[in-house]
Amino acid sequence: MRVAASYTRKSSESADRQTNSFERQAETIKLFCADHQYAILYKFSDSKSGRTNERSGWKQLLKFLDLNPSHIAVMDSVSRMGRNQSVWADIEKRLTQFRFVQLGNMEPTMELVAALLTASVSESKQISYRVRTTHSLLKKKYGESLRWGNPNIVSAGIVGSSNNSARAEDHWEDIFAVEVSLFATMPKWSQ
């Protein structure tokens, strides 16, 4: 068994958004570590965008790695580490200490991580444009007063009412329909 720490990250600081993200990542890491003989002694996480490296859990993980060169950090994917090129300064000298479930139990190479990090940065920009486009299209359809976000988070007076449930279902059906149409019009090489 090798000593390891897990690192999970979700982009939103809101407790009401991406609610299953940590749990899903942690379970993936747990199964990976069981398969490859890593003992998770520490768990670090952040609820912050990967566009910045100023994340407390990330900084603690780096300190853990610096304690002993045999320590390993396990993450679900390169995108959980960060969505910016400057994270390279944090990982370059520690690269052999990282494992990413998406890559299997191999020691990552500079070239592979650089390529995946570049794709992660690009994906972040695509997500931002997709969300903004969807919101813009829905505002055109339903008017400028359309509120973006989870329709289940409403004033206490109507939480749990059947009217609220129907409104939430309609809201997400419209968003899904716009997302599907946007995806269908994307060039095949970008899917």
PDB file of C-alpha atoms in Angstrom:
ATOM      1  CA  MET A   1       0.000   0.000   0.000  1.00  0.00           C
ATOM      2  CA  ARG A   2       1.184   3.491  -0.894  1.00  0.00           C
ATOM      3  CA  VAL A   3       0.178   6.547   1.116  1.00  0.00           C
ATOM      4  CA  ALA A   4      -2.219   8.754  -0.825  1.00  0.00           C
ATOM      5  CA  ALA A   5      -4.475  11.755  -0.510  1.00  0.00           C
ATOM      6  CA  SER A   6      -7.569  12.352  -2.577  1.00  0.00           C
ATOM      7  CA  TYR A   7      -8.469  15.689  -4.072  1.00  0.00           C
ATOM      8  CA  THR A   8     -11.963  16.594  -5.216  1.00  0.00           C
ATOM      9  CA  ARG A   9     -13.197  19.888  -6.580  1.00  0.00           C
ATOM     10  CA  LYS A  10     -16.476  21.348  -7.703  1.00  0.00           C
ATOM     11  CA  SER A  11     -16.666  24.689  -9.455  1.00  0.00           C
ATOM     12  CA  SER A  12     -19.506  26.229  -7.492  1.00  0.00           C
ATOM     13  CA  GLU A  13     -19.146  27.708  -4.033  1.00  0.00           C
ATOM     14  CA  SER A  14     -22.910  27.337  -3.528  1.00  0.00           C
ATOM     15  CA  ALA A  15     -24.022  24.398  -1.390  1.00  0.00           C
ATOM     16  CA  ASP A  16     -27.096  24.045  -3.632  1.00  0.00           C
ATOM     17  CA  ARG A  17     -25.159  23.520  -6.878  1.00  0.00           C
ATOM     18  CA  GLN A  18     -23.263  20.455  -8.090  1.00  0.00           C
ATOM     19  CA  THR A  19     -24.508  18.629  -5.004  1.00  0.00           C
ATOM     20  CA  ASN A  20     -23.367  15.166  -6.119  1.00  0.00           C
ATOM     21  CA  SER A  21     -19.993  16.181  -7.496  1.00  0.00           C
ATOM     22  CA  PHE A  22     -17.870  15.472  -4.406  1.00  0.00           C
ATOM     23  CA  GLU A  23     -19.620  12.189  -3.694  1.00  0.00           C
ATOM     24  CA  ARG A  24     -19.213  10.930  -7.262  1.00  0.00           C
ATOM     25  CA  GLN A  25     -15.537  11.912  -7.432  1.00  0.00           C
ATOM     26  CA  ALA A  26     -14.814  10.422  -3.997  1.00  0.00           C
ATOM     27  CA  GLU A  27     -16.434   7.101  -4.930  1.00  0.00           C
ATOM     28  CA  THR A  28     -14.483   6.934  -8.206  1.00  0.00           C
ATOM     29  CA  ILE A  29     -11.230   7.637  -6.350  1.00  0.00           C
ATOM     30  CA  LYS A  30     -12.071   5.092  -3.627  1.00  0.00           C
ATOM     31  CA  LEU A  31     -12.624   2.314  -6.191  1.00  0.00           C
ATOM     32  CA  PHE A  32      -9.469   3.277  -8.091  1.00  0.00           C
ATOM     33  CA  CYS A  33      -7.368   3.256  -4.914  1.00  0.00           C
ATOM     34  CA  ALA A  34      -8.731  -0.145  -3.860  1.00  0.00           C
ATOM     35  CA  ASP A  35      -7.809  -1.562  -7.286  1.00  0.00           C
ATOM     36  CA  HIS A  36      -4.273  -0.123  -7.223  1.00  0.00           C
ATOM     37  CA  GLN A  37      -3.229  -0.477  -3.581  1.00  0.00           C
ATOM     38  CA  TYR A  38      -3.340   3.162  -2.471  1.00  0.00           C
ATOM     39  CA  ALA A  39      -4.317   3.968   1.115  1.00  0.00           C
ATOM     40  CA  ILE A  40      -6.166   7.296   1.291  1.00  0.00           C
ATOM     41  CA  LEU A  41      -5.022   8.908   4.523  1.00  0.00           C
ATOM     42  CA  TYR A  42      -6.111  12.449   3.744  1.00  0.00           C
ATOM     43  CA  LYS A  43      -8.942  13.995   1.776  1.00  0.00           C
ATOM     44  CA  PHE A  44      -8.719  17.502   0.386  1.00  0.00           C
ATOM     45  CA  SER A  45     -11.413  19.360  -1.502  1.00  0.00           C
ATOM     46  CA  ASP A  46     -12.424  22.759  -2.785  1.00  0.00           C
ATOM     47  CA  SER A  47     -15.658  24.398  -3.860  1.00  0.00           C
ATOM     48  CA  LYS A  48     -14.068  26.885  -6.178  1.00  0.00           C
ATOM     49  CA  SER A  49     -13.401  27.406  -9.858  1.00  0.00           C
ATOM     50  CA  GLY A  50     -10.349  25.681 -11.281  1.00  0.00           C
ATOM     51  CA  ARG A  51      -9.470  28.898 -13.078  1.00  0.00           C
ATOM     52  CA  THR A  52      -7.624  29.978  -9.944  1.00  0.00           C
ATOM     53  CA  ASN A  53      -4.904  28.155  -8.020  1.00  0.00           C
ATOM     54  CA  GLU A  54      -5.728  30.047  -4.831  1.00  0.00           C
ATOM     55  CA  ARG A  55      -7.740  27.214  -3.319  1.00  0.00           C
ATOM     56  CA  SER A  56      -7.125  26.134   0.272  1.00  0.00           C
ATOM     57  CA  GLY A  57      -7.638  22.403  -0.336  1.00  0.00           C
ATOM     58  CA  TRP A  58      -5.286  22.533  -3.331  1.00  0.00           C
ATOM     59  CA  LYS A  59      -2.584  24.289  -1.293  1.00  0.00           C
ATOM     60  CA  GLN A  60      -2.949  21.706   1.505  1.00  0.00           C
ATOM     61  CA  LEU A  61      -2.629  18.879  -1.016  1.00  0.00           C
ATOM     62  CA  LEU A  62       0.621  20.357  -2.338  1.00  0.00           C
ATOM     63  CA  LYS A  63       1.985  20.595   1.226  1.00  0.00           C
ATOM     64  CA  PHE A  64       1.058  16.924   1.749  1.00  0.00           C
ATOM     65  CA  LEU A  65       3.009  15.961  -1.371  1.00  0.00           C
ATOM     66  CA  ASP A  66       6.018  17.991  -0.241  1.00  0.00           C
ATOM     67  CA  LEU A  67       6.175  16.107   3.074  1.00  0.00           C
ATOM     68  CA  ASN A  68       7.389  12.946   1.381  1.00  0.00           C
ATOM     69  CA  PRO A  69       8.286  12.224  -2.261  1.00  0.00           C
ATOM     70  CA  SER A  70       6.521   8.840  -2.013  1.00  0.00           C
ATOM     71  CA  HIS A  71       3.147  10.467  -1.239  1.00  0.00           C
ATOM     72  CA  ILE A  72       0.581  10.246  -4.046  1.00  0.00           C
ATOM     73  CA  ALA A  73      -2.316  12.565  -4.919  1.00  0.00           C
ATOM     74  CA  VAL A  74      -5.291  10.896  -6.588  1.00  0.00           C
ATOM     75  CA  MET A  75      -7.898  12.810  -8.600  1.00  0.00           C
ATOM     76  CA  ASP A  76     -10.760  11.801 -10.836  1.00  0.00           C
ATOM     77  CA  SER A  77      -9.418  13.768 -13.814  1.00  0.00           C
ATOM     78  CA  VAL A  78      -6.915  16.435 -14.790  1.00  0.00           C
ATOM     79  CA  SER A  79      -9.765  18.968 -14.954  1.00  0.00           C
ATOM     80  CA  ARG A  80     -10.332  18.600 -11.190  1.00  0.00           C
ATOM     81  CA  MET A  81      -6.766  19.770 -10.617  1.00  0.00           C
ATOM     82  CA  GLY A  82      -7.389  23.010 -12.435  1.00  0.00           C
ATOM     83  CA  ARG A  83      -8.676  24.717 -15.536  1.00  0.00           C
ATOM     84  CA  ASN A  84      -5.780  27.058 -16.194  1.00  0.00           C
ATOM     85  CA  GLN A  85      -2.263  26.790 -17.568  1.00  0.00           C
ATOM     86  CA  SER A  86      -0.635  28.422 -14.532  1.00  0.00           C
ATOM     87  CA  VAL A  87      -1.352  25.325 -12.411  1.00  0.00           C
ATOM     88  CA  TRP A  88       1.644  23.856 -14.229  1.00  0.00           C
ATOM     89  CA  ALA A  89       3.961  25.771 -11.872  1.00  0.00           C
ATOM     90  CA  ASP A  90       2.376  23.895  -8.937  1.00  0.00           C
ATOM     91  CA  ILE A  91       2.635  20.430 -10.450  1.00  0.00           C
ATOM     92  CA  GLU A  92       5.745  20.344 -12.627  1.00  0.00           C
ATOM     93  CA  LYS A  93       8.216  19.250  -9.928  1.00  0.00           C
ATOM     94  CA  ARG A  94       5.595  16.991  -8.299  1.00  0.00           C
ATOM     95  CA  LEU A  95       4.243  15.372 -11.486  1.00  0.00           C
ATOM     96  CA  THR A  96       5.379  11.847 -10.579  1.00  0.00           C
ATOM     97  CA  GLN A  97       3.270  12.083  -7.408  1.00  0.00           C
ATOM     98  CA  PHE A  98      -0.041  12.500  -9.257  1.00  0.00           C
ATOM     99  CA  ARG A  99      -2.480   9.825 -10.404  1.00  0.00           C
ATOM    100  CA  PHE A 100      -5.629  10.549 -12.377  1.00  0.00           C
ATOM    101  CA  VAL A 101      -8.369   7.940 -12.595  1.00  0.00           C
ATOM    102  CA  GLN A 102      -8.997   8.951 -16.226  1.00  0.00           C
ATOM    103  CA  LEU A 103      -5.415   7.856 -17.068  1.00  0.00           C
ATOM    104  CA  GLY A 104      -5.303   4.648 -15.087  1.00  0.00           C
ATOM    105  CA  ASN A 105      -2.468   3.827 -12.726  1.00  0.00           C
ATOM    106  CA  MET A 106       0.292   5.243 -14.882  1.00  0.00           C
ATOM    107  CA  GLU A 107       2.762   7.904 -13.880  1.00  0.00           C
ATOM    108  CA  PRO A 108       1.626  10.890 -15.946  1.00  0.00           C
ATOM    109  CA  THR A 109       3.940  12.419 -18.505  1.00  0.00           C
ATOM    110  CA  MET A 110       4.425  16.152 -19.030  1.00  0.00           C
ATOM    111  CA  GLU A 111       3.103  15.906 -22.569  1.00  0.00           C
ATOM    112  CA  LEU A 112      -0.068  14.036 -21.638  1.00  0.00           C
ATOM    113  CA  VAL A 113      -0.949  16.247 -18.679  1.00  0.00           C
ATOM    114  CA  ALA A 114      -0.191  19.384 -20.711  1.00  0.00           C
ATOM    115  CA  ALA A 115      -2.530  18.178 -23.482  1.00  0.00           C
ATOM    116  CA  LEU A 116      -5.316  17.294 -21.030  1.00  0.00           C
ATOM    117  CA  LEU A 117      -4.857  20.563 -19.151  1.00  0.00           C
ATOM    118  CA  THR A 118      -5.124  22.482 -22.420  1.00  0.00           C
ATOM    119  CA  ALA A 119      -8.308  20.569 -23.271  1.00  0.00           C
ATOM    120  CA  SER A 120      -9.642  21.321 -19.784  1.00  0.00           C
ATOM    121  CA  VAL A 121      -9.086  25.062 -20.243  1.00  0.00           C
ATOM    122  CA  SER A 122     -10.850  24.893 -23.608  1.00  0.00           C
ATOM    123  CA  GLU A 123     -13.717  22.874 -22.126  1.00  0.00           C
ATOM    124  CA  SER A 124     -14.177  25.497 -19.408  1.00  0.00           C
ATOM    125  CA  LYS A 125     -14.594  28.190 -22.049  1.00  0.00           C
ATOM    126  CA  GLN A 126     -17.045  26.013 -24.006  1.00  0.00           C
ATOM    127  CA  ILE A 127     -19.154  25.400 -20.890  1.00  0.00           C
ATOM    128  CA  SER A 128     -19.278  29.126 -20.203  1.00  0.00           C
ATOM    129  CA  TYR A 129     -20.420  29.916 -23.746  1.00  0.00           C
ATOM    130  CA  ARG A 130     -22.976  27.108 -23.712  1.00  0.00           C
ATOM    131  CA  VAL A 131     -24.531  28.312 -20.454  1.00  0.00           C
ATOM    132  CA  ARG A 132     -24.603  31.938 -21.596  1.00  0.00           C
ATOM    133  CA  THR A 133     -26.099  30.960 -24.973  1.00  0.00           C
ATOM    134  CA  THR A 134     -28.790  28.823 -23.359  1.00  0.00           C
ATOM    135  CA  HIS A 135     -29.698  31.628 -20.967  1.00  0.00           C
ATOM    136  CA  SER A 136     -29.849  34.132 -23.819  1.00  0.00           C
ATOM    137  CA  LEU A 137     -32.106  31.888 -25.912  1.00  0.00           C
ATOM    138  CA  LEU A 138     -34.437  31.225 -22.982  1.00  0.00           C
ATOM    139  CA  LYS A 139     -34.685  34.962 -22.241  1.00  0.00           C
ATOM    140  CA  LYS A 140     -35.702  35.538 -25.866  1.00  0.00           C
ATOM    141  CA  LYS A 141     -38.360  32.851 -25.535  1.00  0.00           C
ATOM    142  CA  TYR A 142     -39.694  33.740 -22.055  1.00  0.00           C
ATOM    143  CA  GLY A 143     -38.759  37.383 -21.660  1.00  0.00           C
ATOM    144  CA  GLU A 144     -36.050  39.399 -19.975  1.00  0.00           C
ATOM    145  CA  SER A 145     -37.433  38.661 -16.512  1.00  0.00           C
ATOM    146  CA  LEU A 146     -36.434  34.972 -16.774  1.00  0.00           C
ATOM    147  CA  ARG A 147     -34.429  33.981 -13.740  1.00  0.00           C
ATOM    148  CA  TRP A 148     -31.547  31.611 -14.323  1.00  0.00           C
ATOM    149  CA  GLY A 149     -30.799  28.780 -11.935  1.00  0.00           C
ATOM    150  CA  ASN A 150     -32.571  26.053 -10.091  1.00  0.00           C
ATOM    151  CA  PRO A 151     -36.323  26.763 -10.050  1.00  0.00           C
ATOM    152  CA  ASN A 152     -36.700  24.627  -6.900  1.00  0.00           C
ATOM    153  CA  ILE A 153     -34.935  27.319  -4.881  1.00  0.00           C
ATOM    154  CA  VAL A 154     -37.799  29.700  -4.367  1.00  0.00           C
ATOM    155  CA  SER A 155     -39.428  31.642  -1.600  1.00  0.00           C
ATOM    156  CA  ALA A 156     -40.530  29.589   1.393  1.00  0.00           C
ATOM    157  CA  GLY A 157     -44.202  30.213   0.566  1.00  0.00           C
ATOM    158  CA  ILE A 158     -44.314  27.842  -2.402  1.00  0.00           C
ATOM    159  CA  VAL A 159     -41.555  25.329  -1.676  1.00  0.00           C
ATOM    160  CA  GLY A 160     -42.883  21.820  -2.113  1.00  0.00           C
ATOM    161  CA  SER A 161     -46.144  22.804  -3.766  1.00  0.00           C
ATOM    162  CA  SER A 162     -47.332  20.867  -6.805  1.00  0.00           C
ATOM    163  CA  ASN A 163     -47.356  24.145  -8.752  1.00  0.00           C
ATOM    164  CA  ASN A 164     -43.645  24.573  -7.990  1.00  0.00           C
ATOM    165  CA  SER A 165     -42.861  21.009  -9.088  1.00  0.00           C
ATOM    166  CA  ALA A 166     -44.649  21.510 -12.418  1.00  0.00           C
ATOM    167  CA  ARG A 167     -42.841  24.822 -12.959  1.00  0.00           C
ATOM    168  CA  ALA A 168     -39.483  23.179 -12.234  1.00  0.00           C
ATOM    169  CA  GLU A 169     -40.216  20.336 -14.659  1.00  0.00           C
ATOM    170  CA  ASP A 170     -41.213  22.772 -17.419  1.00  0.00           C
ATOM    171  CA  HIS A 171     -38.113  24.888 -16.761  1.00  0.00           C
ATOM    172  CA  TRP A 172     -35.676  21.992 -17.115  1.00  0.00           C
ATOM    173  CA  GLU A 173     -37.480  20.524 -20.147  1.00  0.00           C
ATOM    174  CA  ASP A 174     -36.966  23.840 -21.960  1.00  0.00           C
ATOM    175  CA  ILE A 175     -33.294  24.024 -21.009  1.00  0.00           C
ATOM    176  CA  PHE A 176     -32.748  20.423 -22.080  1.00  0.00           C
ATOM    177  CA  ALA A 177     -34.446  21.058 -25.432  1.00  0.00           C
ATOM    178  CA  VAL A 178     -32.195  24.077 -26.110  1.00  0.00           C
ATOM    179  CA  GLU A 179     -29.086  22.121 -25.044  1.00  0.00           C
ATOM    180  CA  VAL A 180     -29.981  19.233 -27.361  1.00  0.00           C
ATOM    181  CA  SER A 181     -30.523  21.573 -30.299  1.00  0.00           C
ATOM    182  CA  LEU A 182     -27.227  23.352 -29.625  1.00  0.00           C
ATOM    183  CA  PHE A 183     -25.340  20.067 -29.386  1.00  0.00           C
ATOM    184  CA  ALA A 184     -26.935  18.781 -32.599  1.00  0.00           C
ATOM    185  CA  THR A 185     -25.694  21.834 -34.520  1.00  0.00           C
ATOM    186  CA  MET A 186     -22.092  21.523 -33.299  1.00  0.00           C
ATOM    187  CA  PRO A 187     -19.523  20.291 -35.849  1.00  0.00           C
ATOM    188  CA  LYS A 188     -18.739  16.569 -35.376  1.00  0.00           C
ATOM    189  CA  TRP A 189     -15.075  17.269 -34.544  1.00  0.00           C
ATOM    190  CA  SER A 190     -16.053  19.262 -31.429  1.00  0.00           C
ATOM    191  CA  GLN A 191     -18.366  16.621 -29.923  1.00  0.00           C
TER     192      GLN A 191
END
